Amino acid sequence: MGSNDNFFERVYAVVAQIPYGKVTTYGAIAKALGAARSARMVGWAMNASHGKGNLPAHRVVNRNGLLSGKHHFDGTHLMQQLLENEGLVIENYKIVNLENHLWIPTPGSEEVDE
């Protein structure tokens, strides 16, 4: 397994913990993994997450609350619909009052027992 594969799996372990009705950012995930300057790599991991079963990928947004990953979901507005179903308000593909819905993962939170 390459180092990217390991990093991607660590990203998925954090994403799997995002609570219902909350979102986090690519940068917050990177920081929790001890790689604060790797938000773009978190994005690559999310792009590669298709087929990961029940991973709540729709709960990962950019630092401004923009649904930047929306193009990677089936259907025109699926990411938005999933978030709205969890009680978030979206306007112009951006979460309204992001700070009220933001979940910040703690460092080391990817180390979960399976």
Short mmCIF file of C-alpha atoms in Angstrom, two decimals:
data_model
loop_
_atom_site.label_atom_id
_atom_site.label_comp_id
_atom_site.label_asym_id
_atom_site.label_seq_id
_atom_site.Cartn_x
_atom_site.Cartn_y
_atom_site.Cartn_z
CA MET A 1 0.00 0.00 0.00
CA GLY A 2 1.44 3.38 -0.98
CA SER A 3 1.61 6.41 1.28
CA ASN A 4 -1.28 8.05 -0.59
CA ASP A 5 -3.43 4.98 0.05
CA ASN A 6 -2.68 5.17 3.76
CA PHE A 7 -3.42 8.92 3.84
CA PHE A 8 -6.67 8.37 1.95
CA GLU A 9 -7.77 5.68 4.41
CA ARG A 10 -7.00 8.04 7.30
CA VAL A 11 -9.13 10.71 5.60
CA TYR A 12 -12.00 8.23 5.24
CA ALA A 13 -11.73 7.28 8.93
CA VAL A 14 -12.24 10.95 9.88
CA VAL A 15 -15.06 11.50 7.38
CA ALA A 16 -16.88 8.44 8.72
CA GLN A 17 -17.11 10.20 12.10
CA ILE A 18 -18.77 13.43 10.91
CA PRO A 19 -22.05 13.62 12.84
CA TYR A 20 -25.43 13.79 11.15
CA GLY A 21 -26.37 17.44 10.53
CA LYS A 22 -22.74 18.61 10.68
CA VAL A 23 -20.07 19.27 8.09
CA THR A 24 -16.33 19.69 8.14
CA THR A 25 -13.80 21.14 5.73
CA TYR A 26 -10.97 19.69 3.70
CA GLY A 27 -8.57 21.81 5.74
CA ALA A 28 -9.97 20.73 9.10
CA ILE A 29 -9.50 17.09 8.11
CA ALA A 30 -5.94 17.77 6.94
CA LYS A 31 -5.13 19.56 10.20
CA ALA A 32 -6.56 16.69 12.27
CA LEU A 33 -4.28 14.32 10.35
CA GLY A 34 -1.23 16.44 11.16
CA ALA A 35 -0.93 17.65 7.57
CA ALA A 36 -2.38 21.16 7.81
CA ARG A 37 -1.20 22.15 4.33
CA SER A 38 -2.74 19.12 2.65
CA ALA A 39 -6.35 20.22 2.15
CA ARG A 40 -5.99 19.61 -1.59
CA MET A 41 -4.84 16.05 -0.93
CA VAL A 42 -7.91 15.53 1.24
CA GLY A 43 -9.91 16.66 -1.79
CA TRP A 44 -8.14 14.05 -3.93
CA ALA A 45 -9.02 11.41 -1.34
CA MET A 46 -12.65 12.49 -1.43
CA ASN A 47 -12.65 12.34 -5.24
CA ALA A 48 -11.39 8.76 -4.97
CA SER A 49 -13.96 7.78 -2.34
CA HIS A 50 -16.64 6.53 -4.73
CA GLY A 51 -17.55 2.98 -3.88
CA LYS A 52 -16.68 3.46 -0.21
CA GLY A 53 -20.15 2.40 0.88
CA ASN A 54 -21.76 4.61 3.51
CA LEU A 55 -19.04 7.26 3.71
CA PRO A 56 -20.83 10.59 4.31
CA ALA A 57 -18.78 12.41 1.67
CA HIS A 58 -21.54 15.01 1.28
CA ARG A 59 -20.53 16.39 4.70
CA VAL A 60 -17.15 17.65 3.47
CA VAL A 61 -17.15 21.21 2.10
CA ASN A 62 -14.59 23.90 1.43
CA ARG A 63 -13.48 26.41 4.07
CA ASN A 64 -16.23 28.84 3.07
CA GLY A 65 -19.00 26.26 3.22
CA LEU A 66 -19.20 25.96 -0.55
CA LEU A 67 -20.37 22.60 -1.89
CA SER A 68 -17.20 22.30 -3.96
CA GLY A 69 -17.52 18.51 -4.32
CA LYS A 70 -21.06 18.63 -5.71
CA HIS A 71 -19.96 17.60 -9.21
CA HIS A 72 -18.84 14.21 -7.88
CA PHE A 73 -22.35 13.17 -6.84
CA ASP A 74 -24.93 11.52 -9.04
CA GLY A 75 -27.70 13.92 -9.94
CA THR A 76 -27.55 17.65 -10.31
CA HIS A 77 -28.24 18.60 -6.69
CA LEU A 78 -27.69 15.39 -4.71
CA MET A 79 -25.06 16.80 -2.34
CA GLN A 80 -27.30 19.76 -1.56
CA GLN A 81 -30.35 17.53 -1.10
CA LEU A 82 -28.51 15.23 1.30
CA LEU A 83 -27.39 18.18 3.43
CA GLU A 84 -30.84 19.78 3.38
CA ASN A 85 -32.32 16.46 4.50
CA GLU A 86 -30.04 16.76 7.54
CA GLY A 87 -31.41 20.22 8.34
CA LEU A 88 -28.79 22.47 6.75
CA VAL A 89 -29.85 25.46 4.67
CA ILE A 90 -28.05 25.89 1.36
CA GLU A 91 -28.13 29.04 -0.77
CA ASN A 92 -26.18 29.33 -4.01
CA TYR A 93 -24.40 26.03 -3.26
CA LYS A 94 -23.14 27.40 0.05
CA ILE A 95 -24.10 26.46 3.61
CA VAL A 96 -25.89 29.26 5.45
CA ASN A 97 -24.39 29.88 8.92
CA LEU A 98 -21.55 27.42 8.41
CA GLU A 99 -20.23 28.07 11.92
CA ASN A 100 -23.41 26.58 13.41
CA HIS A 101 -22.93 23.30 11.55
CA LEU A 102 -19.15 22.98 11.58
CA TRP A 103 -17.60 19.91 13.18
CA ILE A 104 -13.87 20.10 13.85
CA PRO A 105 -12.20 16.69 14.09
CA THR A 106 -9.63 16.27 16.82
CA PRO A 107 -6.06 15.29 16.00
CA GLY A 108 -5.70 11.54 16.01
CA SER A 109 -9.42 11.00 15.43
CA GLU A 110 -8.64 8.79 12.43
CA GLU A 111 -7.23 6.17 14.77
CA VAL A 112 -10.39 4.20 15.44
CA ASP A 113 -10.64 0.59 16.44
CA GLU A 114 -12.47 -1.61 13.97
#
